[in-house]
Tab-separated table of C-alpha atoms and ligand atoms in Angstrom:
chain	number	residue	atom	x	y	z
A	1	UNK	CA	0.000	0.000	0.000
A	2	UNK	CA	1.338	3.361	-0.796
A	3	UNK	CA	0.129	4.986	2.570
A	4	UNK	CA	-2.203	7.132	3.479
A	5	UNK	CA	-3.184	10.637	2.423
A	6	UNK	CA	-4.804	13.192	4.776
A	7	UNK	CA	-6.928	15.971	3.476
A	8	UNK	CA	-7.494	19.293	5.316
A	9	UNK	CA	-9.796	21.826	4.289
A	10	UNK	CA	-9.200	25.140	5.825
A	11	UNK	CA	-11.710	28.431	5.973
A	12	UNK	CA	-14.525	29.083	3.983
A	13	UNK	CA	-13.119	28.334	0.596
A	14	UNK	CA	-11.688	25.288	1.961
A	15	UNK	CA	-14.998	24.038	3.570
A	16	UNK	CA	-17.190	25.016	0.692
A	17	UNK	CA	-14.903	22.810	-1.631
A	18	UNK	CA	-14.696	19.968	1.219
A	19	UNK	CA	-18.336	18.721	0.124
A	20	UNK	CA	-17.288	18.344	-3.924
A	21	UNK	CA	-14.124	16.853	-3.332
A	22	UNK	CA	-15.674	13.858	-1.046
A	23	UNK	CA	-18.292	13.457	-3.833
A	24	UNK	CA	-16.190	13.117	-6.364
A	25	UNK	CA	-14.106	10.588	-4.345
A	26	UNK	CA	-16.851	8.364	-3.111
A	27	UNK	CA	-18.017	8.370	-6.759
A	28	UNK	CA	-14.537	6.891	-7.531
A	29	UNK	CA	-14.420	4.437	-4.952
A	30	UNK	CA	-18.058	3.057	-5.024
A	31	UNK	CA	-19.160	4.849	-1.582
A	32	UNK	CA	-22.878	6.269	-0.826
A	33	UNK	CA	-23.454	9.451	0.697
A	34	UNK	CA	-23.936	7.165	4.117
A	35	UNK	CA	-20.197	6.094	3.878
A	36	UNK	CA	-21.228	2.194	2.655
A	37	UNK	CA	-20.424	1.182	-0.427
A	38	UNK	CA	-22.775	0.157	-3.406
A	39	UNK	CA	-23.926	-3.202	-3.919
A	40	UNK	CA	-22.446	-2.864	-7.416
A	41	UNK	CA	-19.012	-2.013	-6.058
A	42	UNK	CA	-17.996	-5.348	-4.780
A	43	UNK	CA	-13.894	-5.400	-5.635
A	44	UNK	CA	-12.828	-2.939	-3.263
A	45	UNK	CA	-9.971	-0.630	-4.745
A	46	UNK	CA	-7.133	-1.213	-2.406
A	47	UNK	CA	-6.268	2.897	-2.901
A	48	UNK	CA	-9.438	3.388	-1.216
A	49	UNK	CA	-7.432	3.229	2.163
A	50	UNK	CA	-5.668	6.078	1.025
A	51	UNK	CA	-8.363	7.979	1.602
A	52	UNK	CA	-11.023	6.483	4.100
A	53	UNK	CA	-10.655	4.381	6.994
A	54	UNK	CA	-13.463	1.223	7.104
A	55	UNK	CA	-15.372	0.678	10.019
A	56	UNK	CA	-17.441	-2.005	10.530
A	57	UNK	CA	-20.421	0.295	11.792
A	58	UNK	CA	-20.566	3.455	10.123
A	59	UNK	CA	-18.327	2.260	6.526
A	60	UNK	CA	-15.872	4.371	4.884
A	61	UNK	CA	-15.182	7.350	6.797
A	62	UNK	CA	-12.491	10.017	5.037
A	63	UNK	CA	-8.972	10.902	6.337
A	64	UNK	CA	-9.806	14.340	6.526
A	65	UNK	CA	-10.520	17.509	8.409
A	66	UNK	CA	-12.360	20.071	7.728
A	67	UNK	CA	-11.586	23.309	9.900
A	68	UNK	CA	-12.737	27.380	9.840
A	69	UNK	CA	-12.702	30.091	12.439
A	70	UNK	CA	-16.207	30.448	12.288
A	71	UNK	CA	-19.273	28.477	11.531
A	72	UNK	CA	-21.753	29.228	7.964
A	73	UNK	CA	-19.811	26.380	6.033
A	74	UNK	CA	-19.461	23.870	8.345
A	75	UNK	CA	-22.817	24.154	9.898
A	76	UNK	CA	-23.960	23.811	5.733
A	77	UNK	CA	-21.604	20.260	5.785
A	78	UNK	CA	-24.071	19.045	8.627
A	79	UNK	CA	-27.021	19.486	7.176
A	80	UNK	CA	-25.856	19.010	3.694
A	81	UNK	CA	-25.789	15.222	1.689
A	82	UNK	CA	-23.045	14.058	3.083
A	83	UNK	CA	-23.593	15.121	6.919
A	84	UNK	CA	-23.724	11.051	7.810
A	85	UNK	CA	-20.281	10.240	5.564
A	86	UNK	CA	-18.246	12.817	7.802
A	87	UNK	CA	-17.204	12.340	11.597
A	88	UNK	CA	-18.347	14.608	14.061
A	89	UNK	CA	-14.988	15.386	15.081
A	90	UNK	CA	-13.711	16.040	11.724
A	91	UNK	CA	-15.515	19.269	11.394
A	92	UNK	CA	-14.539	21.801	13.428
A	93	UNK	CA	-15.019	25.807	13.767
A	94	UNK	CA	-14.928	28.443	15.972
A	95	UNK	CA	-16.965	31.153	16.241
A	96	UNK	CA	-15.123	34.442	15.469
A	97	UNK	CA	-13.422	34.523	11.884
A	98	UNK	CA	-10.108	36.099	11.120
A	99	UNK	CA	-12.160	39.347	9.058
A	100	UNK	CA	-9.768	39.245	6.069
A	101	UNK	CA	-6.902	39.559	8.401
A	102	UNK	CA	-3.891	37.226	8.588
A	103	UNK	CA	-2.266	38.681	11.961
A	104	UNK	CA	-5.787	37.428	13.232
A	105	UNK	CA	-5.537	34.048	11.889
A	106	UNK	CA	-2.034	33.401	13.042
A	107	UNK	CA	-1.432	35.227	15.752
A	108	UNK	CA	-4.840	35.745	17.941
A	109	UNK	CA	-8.179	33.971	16.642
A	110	UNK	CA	-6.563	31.447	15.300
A	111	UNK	CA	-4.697	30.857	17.715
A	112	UNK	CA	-6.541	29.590	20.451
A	113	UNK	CA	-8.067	26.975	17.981
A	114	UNK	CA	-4.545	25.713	17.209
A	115	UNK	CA	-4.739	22.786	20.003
A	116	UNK	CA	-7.980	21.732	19.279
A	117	UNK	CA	-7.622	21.467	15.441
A	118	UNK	CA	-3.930	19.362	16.492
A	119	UNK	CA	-5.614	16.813	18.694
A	120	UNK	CA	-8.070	15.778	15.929
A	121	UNK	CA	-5.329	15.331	13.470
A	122	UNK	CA	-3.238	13.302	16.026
A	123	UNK	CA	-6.658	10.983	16.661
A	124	UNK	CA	-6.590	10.556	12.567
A	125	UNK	CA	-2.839	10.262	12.482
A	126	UNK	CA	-3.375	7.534	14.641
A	127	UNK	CA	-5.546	5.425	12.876
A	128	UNK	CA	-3.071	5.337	9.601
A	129	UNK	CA	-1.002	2.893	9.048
A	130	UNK	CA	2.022	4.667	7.117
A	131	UNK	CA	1.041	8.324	6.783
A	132	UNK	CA	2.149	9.431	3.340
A	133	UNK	CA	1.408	12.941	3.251
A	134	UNK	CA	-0.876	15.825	4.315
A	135	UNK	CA	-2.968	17.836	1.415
A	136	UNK	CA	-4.530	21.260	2.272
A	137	UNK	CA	-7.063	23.372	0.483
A	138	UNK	CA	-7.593	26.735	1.383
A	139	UNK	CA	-7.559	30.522	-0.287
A	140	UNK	CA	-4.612	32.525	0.016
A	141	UNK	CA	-6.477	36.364	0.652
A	142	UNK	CA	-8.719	35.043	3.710
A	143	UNK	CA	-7.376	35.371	7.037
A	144	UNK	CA	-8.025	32.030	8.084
A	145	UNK	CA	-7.035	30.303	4.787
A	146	UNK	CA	-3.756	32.687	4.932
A	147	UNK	CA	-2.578	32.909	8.564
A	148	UNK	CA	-4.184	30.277	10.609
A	149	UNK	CA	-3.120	28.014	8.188
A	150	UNK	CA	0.532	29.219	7.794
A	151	UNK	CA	-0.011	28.360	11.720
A	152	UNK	CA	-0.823	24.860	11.051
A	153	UNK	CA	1.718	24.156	8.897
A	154	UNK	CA	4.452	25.381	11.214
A	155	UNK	CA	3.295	23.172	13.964
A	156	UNK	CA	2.234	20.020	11.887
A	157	UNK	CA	6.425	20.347	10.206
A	158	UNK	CA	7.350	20.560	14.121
A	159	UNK	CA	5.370	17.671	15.358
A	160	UNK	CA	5.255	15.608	11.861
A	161	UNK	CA	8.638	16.382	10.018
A	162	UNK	CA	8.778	13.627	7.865
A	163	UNK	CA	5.402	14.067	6.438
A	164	UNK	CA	5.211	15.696	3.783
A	165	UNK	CA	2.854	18.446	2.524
A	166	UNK	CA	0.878	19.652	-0.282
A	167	UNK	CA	-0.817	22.727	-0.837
A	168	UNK	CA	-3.697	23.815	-3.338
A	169	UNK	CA	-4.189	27.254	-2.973
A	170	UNK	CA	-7.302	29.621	-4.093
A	171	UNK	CA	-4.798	32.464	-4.501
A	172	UNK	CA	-6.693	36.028	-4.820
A	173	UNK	CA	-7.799	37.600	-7.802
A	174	UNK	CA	-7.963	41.458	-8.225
A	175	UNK	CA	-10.694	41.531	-10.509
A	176	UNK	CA	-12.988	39.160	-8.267
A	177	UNK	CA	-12.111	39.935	-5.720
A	178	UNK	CA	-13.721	42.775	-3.668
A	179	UNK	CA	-11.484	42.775	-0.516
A	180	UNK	CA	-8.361	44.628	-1.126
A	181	UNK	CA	-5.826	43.441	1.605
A	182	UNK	CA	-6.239	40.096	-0.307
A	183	UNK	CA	-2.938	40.650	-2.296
A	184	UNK	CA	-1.188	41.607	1.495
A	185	UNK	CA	-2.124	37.778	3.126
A	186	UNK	CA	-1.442	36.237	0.421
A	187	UNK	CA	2.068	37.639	0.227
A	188	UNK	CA	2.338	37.118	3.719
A	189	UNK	CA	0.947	33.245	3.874
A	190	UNK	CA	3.890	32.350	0.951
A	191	UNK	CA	6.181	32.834	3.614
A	192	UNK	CA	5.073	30.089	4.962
A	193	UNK	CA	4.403	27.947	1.697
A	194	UNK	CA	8.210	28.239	0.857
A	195	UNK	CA	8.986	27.615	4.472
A	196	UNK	CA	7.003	24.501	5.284
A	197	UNK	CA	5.583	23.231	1.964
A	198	UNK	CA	6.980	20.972	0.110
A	199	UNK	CA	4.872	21.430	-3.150
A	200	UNK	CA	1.918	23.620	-3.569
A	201	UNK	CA	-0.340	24.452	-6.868
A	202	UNK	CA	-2.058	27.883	-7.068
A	203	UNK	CA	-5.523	27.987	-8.603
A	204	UNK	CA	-6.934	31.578	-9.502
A	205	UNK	CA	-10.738	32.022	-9.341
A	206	UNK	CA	-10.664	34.161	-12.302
A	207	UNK	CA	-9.573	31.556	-14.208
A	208	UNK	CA	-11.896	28.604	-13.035
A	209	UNK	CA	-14.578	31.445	-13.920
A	210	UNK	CA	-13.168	32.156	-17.500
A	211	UNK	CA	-13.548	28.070	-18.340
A	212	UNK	CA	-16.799	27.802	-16.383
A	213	UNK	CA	-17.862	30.520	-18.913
A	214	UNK	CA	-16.351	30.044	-22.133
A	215	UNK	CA	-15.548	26.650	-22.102
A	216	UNK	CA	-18.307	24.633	-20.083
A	217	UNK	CA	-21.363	27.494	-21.454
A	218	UNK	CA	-22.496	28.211	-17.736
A	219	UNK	CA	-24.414	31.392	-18.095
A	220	UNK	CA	-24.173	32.325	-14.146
A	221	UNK	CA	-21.160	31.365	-12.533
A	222	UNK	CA	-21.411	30.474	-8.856
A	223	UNK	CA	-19.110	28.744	-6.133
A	224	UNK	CA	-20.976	25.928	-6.489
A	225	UNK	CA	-19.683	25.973	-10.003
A	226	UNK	CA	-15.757	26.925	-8.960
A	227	UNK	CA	-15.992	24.331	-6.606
A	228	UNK	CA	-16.989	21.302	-8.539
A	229	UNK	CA	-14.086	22.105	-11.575
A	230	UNK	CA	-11.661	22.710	-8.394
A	231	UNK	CA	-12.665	19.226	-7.337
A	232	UNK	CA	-12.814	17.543	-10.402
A	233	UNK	CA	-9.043	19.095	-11.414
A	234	UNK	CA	-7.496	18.488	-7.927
A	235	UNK	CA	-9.373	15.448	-7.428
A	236	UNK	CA	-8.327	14.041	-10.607
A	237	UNK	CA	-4.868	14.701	-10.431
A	238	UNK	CA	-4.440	12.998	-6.549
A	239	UNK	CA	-6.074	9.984	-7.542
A	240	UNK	CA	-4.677	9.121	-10.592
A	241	UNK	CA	-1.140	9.430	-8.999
A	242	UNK	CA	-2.330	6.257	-6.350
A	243	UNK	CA	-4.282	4.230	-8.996
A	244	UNK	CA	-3.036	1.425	-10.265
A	245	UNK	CA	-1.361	0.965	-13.827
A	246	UNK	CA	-2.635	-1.917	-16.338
A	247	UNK	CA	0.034	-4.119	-14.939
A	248	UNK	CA	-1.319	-3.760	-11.246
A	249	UNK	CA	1.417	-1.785	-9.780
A	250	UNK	CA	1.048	1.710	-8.141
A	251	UNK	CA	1.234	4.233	-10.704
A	252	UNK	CA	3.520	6.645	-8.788
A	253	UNK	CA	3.396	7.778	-5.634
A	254	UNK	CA	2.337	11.414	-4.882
A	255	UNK	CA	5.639	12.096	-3.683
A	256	UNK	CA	7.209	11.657	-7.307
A	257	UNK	CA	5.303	14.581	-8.305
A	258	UNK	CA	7.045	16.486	-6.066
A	259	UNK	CA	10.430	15.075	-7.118
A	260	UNK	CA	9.566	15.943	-10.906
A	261	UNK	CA	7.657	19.635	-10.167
A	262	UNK	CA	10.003	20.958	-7.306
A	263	UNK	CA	13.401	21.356	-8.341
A	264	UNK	CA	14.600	23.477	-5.818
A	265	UNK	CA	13.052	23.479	-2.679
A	266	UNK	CA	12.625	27.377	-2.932
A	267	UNK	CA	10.741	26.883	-5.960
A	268	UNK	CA	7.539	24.888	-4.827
A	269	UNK	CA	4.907	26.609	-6.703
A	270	UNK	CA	3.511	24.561	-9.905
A	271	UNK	CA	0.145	25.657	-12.085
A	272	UNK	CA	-2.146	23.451	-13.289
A	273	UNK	CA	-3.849	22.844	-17.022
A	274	UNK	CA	-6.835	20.568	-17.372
A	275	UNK	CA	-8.308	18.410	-20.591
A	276	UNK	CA	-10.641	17.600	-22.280
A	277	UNK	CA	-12.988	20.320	-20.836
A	278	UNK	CA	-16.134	19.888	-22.455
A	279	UNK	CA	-19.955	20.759	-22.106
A	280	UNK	CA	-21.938	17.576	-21.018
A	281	UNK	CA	-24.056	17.997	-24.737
A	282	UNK	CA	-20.800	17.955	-26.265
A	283	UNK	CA	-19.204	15.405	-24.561
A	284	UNK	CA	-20.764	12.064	-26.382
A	285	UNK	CA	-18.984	13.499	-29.769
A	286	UNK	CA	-16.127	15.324	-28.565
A	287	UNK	CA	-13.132	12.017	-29.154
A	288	UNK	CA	-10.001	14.137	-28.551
A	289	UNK	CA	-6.319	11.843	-29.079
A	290	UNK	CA	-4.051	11.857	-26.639
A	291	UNK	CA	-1.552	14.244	-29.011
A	292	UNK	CA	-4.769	16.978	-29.076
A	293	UNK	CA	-5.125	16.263	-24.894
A	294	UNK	CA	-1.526	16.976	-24.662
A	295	UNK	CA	-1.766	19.941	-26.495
A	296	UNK	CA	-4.500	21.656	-24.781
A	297	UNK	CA	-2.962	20.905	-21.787
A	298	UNK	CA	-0.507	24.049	-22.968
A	299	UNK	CA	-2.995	26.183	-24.012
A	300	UNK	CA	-3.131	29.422	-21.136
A	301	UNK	CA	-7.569	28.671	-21.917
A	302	UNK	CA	-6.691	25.838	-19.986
A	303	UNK	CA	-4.810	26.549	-16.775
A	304	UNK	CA	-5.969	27.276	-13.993
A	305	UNK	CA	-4.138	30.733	-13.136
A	306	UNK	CA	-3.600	33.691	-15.645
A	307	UNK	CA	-0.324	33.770	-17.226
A	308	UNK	CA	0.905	33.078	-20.577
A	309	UNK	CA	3.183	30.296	-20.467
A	310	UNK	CA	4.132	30.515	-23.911
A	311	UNK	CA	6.200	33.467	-23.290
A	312	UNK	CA	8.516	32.171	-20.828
A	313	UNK	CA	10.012	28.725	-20.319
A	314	UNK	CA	9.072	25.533	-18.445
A	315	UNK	CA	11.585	24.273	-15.440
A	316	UNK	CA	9.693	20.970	-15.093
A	317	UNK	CA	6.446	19.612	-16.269
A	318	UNK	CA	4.243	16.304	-15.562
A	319	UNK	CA	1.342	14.940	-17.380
A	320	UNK	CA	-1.030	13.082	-15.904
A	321	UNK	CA	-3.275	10.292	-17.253
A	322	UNK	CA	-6.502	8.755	-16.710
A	323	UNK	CA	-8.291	6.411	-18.491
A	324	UNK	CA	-7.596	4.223	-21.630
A	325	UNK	CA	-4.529	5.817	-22.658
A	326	UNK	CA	-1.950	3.606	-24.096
A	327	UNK	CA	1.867	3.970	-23.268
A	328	UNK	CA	2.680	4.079	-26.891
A	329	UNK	CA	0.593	6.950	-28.049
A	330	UNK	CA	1.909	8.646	-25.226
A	331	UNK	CA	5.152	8.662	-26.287
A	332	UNK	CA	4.700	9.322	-29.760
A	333	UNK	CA	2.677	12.608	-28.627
A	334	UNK	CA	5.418	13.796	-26.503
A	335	UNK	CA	8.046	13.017	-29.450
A	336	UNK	CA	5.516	15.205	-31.560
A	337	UNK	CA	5.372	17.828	-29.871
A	338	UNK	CA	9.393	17.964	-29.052
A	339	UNK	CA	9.318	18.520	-33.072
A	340	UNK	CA	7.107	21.143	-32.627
A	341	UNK	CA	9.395	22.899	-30.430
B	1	LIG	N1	-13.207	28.880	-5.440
B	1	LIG	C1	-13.743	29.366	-4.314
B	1	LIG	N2	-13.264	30.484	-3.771
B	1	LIG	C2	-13.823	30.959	-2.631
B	1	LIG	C3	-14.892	30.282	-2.012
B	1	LIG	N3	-15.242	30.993	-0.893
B	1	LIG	C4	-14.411	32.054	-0.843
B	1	LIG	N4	-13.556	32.042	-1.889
B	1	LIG	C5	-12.483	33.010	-2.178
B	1	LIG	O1	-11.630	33.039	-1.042
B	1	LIG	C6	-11.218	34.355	-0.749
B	1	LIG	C7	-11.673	34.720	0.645
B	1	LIG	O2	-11.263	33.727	1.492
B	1	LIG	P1	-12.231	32.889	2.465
B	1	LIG	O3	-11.900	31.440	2.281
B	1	LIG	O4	-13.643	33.312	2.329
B	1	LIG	O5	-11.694	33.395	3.857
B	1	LIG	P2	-11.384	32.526	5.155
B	1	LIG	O6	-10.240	31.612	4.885
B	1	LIG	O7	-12.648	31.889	5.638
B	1	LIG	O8	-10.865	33.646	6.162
B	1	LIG	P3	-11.703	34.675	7.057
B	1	LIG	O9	-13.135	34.613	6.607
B	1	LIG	O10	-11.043	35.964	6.815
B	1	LIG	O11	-11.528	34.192	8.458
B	1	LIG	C8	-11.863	35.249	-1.793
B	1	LIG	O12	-10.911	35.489	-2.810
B	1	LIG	C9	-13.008	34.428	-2.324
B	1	LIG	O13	-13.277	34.728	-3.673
B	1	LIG	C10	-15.385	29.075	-2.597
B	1	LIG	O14	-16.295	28.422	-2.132
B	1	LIG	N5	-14.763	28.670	-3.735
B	2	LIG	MG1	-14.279	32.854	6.603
């Protein structure tokens, strides 16, 4: 087994994703909302216990916790479709939020929710086996997705140091964005990425909006929306890493991906590019080769944060692959496009 994985969602952008990405996942892995799994599922993927522990009472519970300062998106978990699939104990707020402010997260609110939010993650730390790594989603311009999480990470490096962690950051967006000391946390909450991370992907909301709107025809973009490409991209990418390959073996271990994106530890930020992304109408017909999926995958349309690529070099790259893809077309796509400069 390739160890466990466990997630933590942190603030409201964290918490509000929380719900997608565990759908997605028990889709996946053949759960019900209840934490069971479906009569039709009845090989149990060994990854699954990279995710969720089994118990014989309640089924397949996630590794995960789910944490804000205050309580609107975790009180919407408990009443929500998958209330009975999460622990009590894995969702946890306070009930004073950090108001935009990162000194508040880290230094003062925060703060005194630091213990708390450490003994549940020892109780889940507990029940693994051979804990691989810790993955965190949160936004970069909140104050409790900036600052109380720089917190955690300082503390979970100091009592965990040889677990390693990954980061997927909603980093702030001027032109979304209404809140103007956005920029200012998340300047101040890289300090602690580069410090205690040891690979983290930024995701802008502008761009998840642009492909919501151009790409998938939504006509009114919501979080809801956001939320459910952000799970489907990050989700995709994490599990695909622990599936097997057609021969039965592991397909790489997340850690890998760190080894090919990060090659200096100073220089742990990697974007992200997603294909085929496609309307459900057009889906049926679009039949895109893997030389046109690679392709896309460089198009700016289709990354997740706004930069032009094109103009400026790539360190490192990895491409990930899911589904029937054959080794062999693979390779002649990547010898293509090494022609193609
Ligand atoms: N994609 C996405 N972004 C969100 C969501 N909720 C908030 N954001 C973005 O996150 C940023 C604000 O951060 P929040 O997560 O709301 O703040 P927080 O971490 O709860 O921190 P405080 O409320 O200040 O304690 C803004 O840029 C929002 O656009 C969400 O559900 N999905
Ligand atoms: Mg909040």
């Amino acid at each position: 087994m390739s160890g466990e994985v466990i997630t933590i969602f942190v603030g409201q952008a964290g918490a509000q994703l929380a719900t997608f990405y565990w759908e997605l996942l028990c889709t996946e892995y053949g759960i019900k909302t209840n934490g069971f799994l479906y009569e039709s599922s009845i090989v149990v993927d060994p990854t699954t216990q990279a995710f969720f522990t089994e118990k014989a009472i309640s089924g397949y519970k996630p590794l995960t916790l789910i944490v804000d300062l205050e309580p609107t998106a975790i009180d919407k978990i408990k009443i929500g479709n998958y209330k009975c699939l999460f622990d009590e104990k894995c969702l946890i707020h306070g009930f004073e939020d950090a108001a935009n402010n990162y000194a508040k997260g880290y230094y003062t609110v925060g703060r005194e929710m630091i213990d708390l939010v450490l003994c549940h993650i020892r109780r889940i730390y507990e029940t693994c086996c051979n804990l691989q790594r810790f993955i965190i989603f949160r936004s970069s311009g909140g104050g409790t997705g900036s600052g109380f999480t720089t917190l955690l990470l300082e503390h979970l490096t100091e009592i965990y140091p040889k677990v390693s962690k990954m980061d997927f950051t909603i980093s702030s967006t001027p032109n979304l964005s209404m809140i103007k000391v956005e920029p200012y946390n998340a300047m101040l909450t890289t300090c602690g990425s580069l410090a205690y991370e040891d690979c983290c992907f930024i995701l802008e909301n502008e761009s998840l909006y642009d492909i919501c709107k151009k790409k998938l025809n939504i006509g009114l973009v919501t979080y809801t929306n956001l939320n459910r490409l952000q799970a489907q991209i990050t989700g995709n990418m994490i599990t695909s890493m622990l599936s097997k390959d057609v021969n039965g073996g592991p397909n790489a271990r997340l850690d890998d991906l760190r080894k090919i994106l990060v090659p200096y530890p100073r220089v742990p930020f990697s974007i992200i590019a997603y294909s085929p992304l496609t309307t459900p109408s057009l889906a049926a017909y679009s039949d895109l080769s893997v030389y046109q999926l690679m392709q896309e995958c460089f198009q700016p349309d289709n990354q997740v944060v706004k930069c032009d690529c094109r103009t400026g070099a790539y360190i490192s790259g990895c491409l990930l692959y899911n589904g029937d893809v054959s080794k062999n077309d693979i390779s002649k796509a990547l010898v293509d496009s090494k022609d193609r400069h």
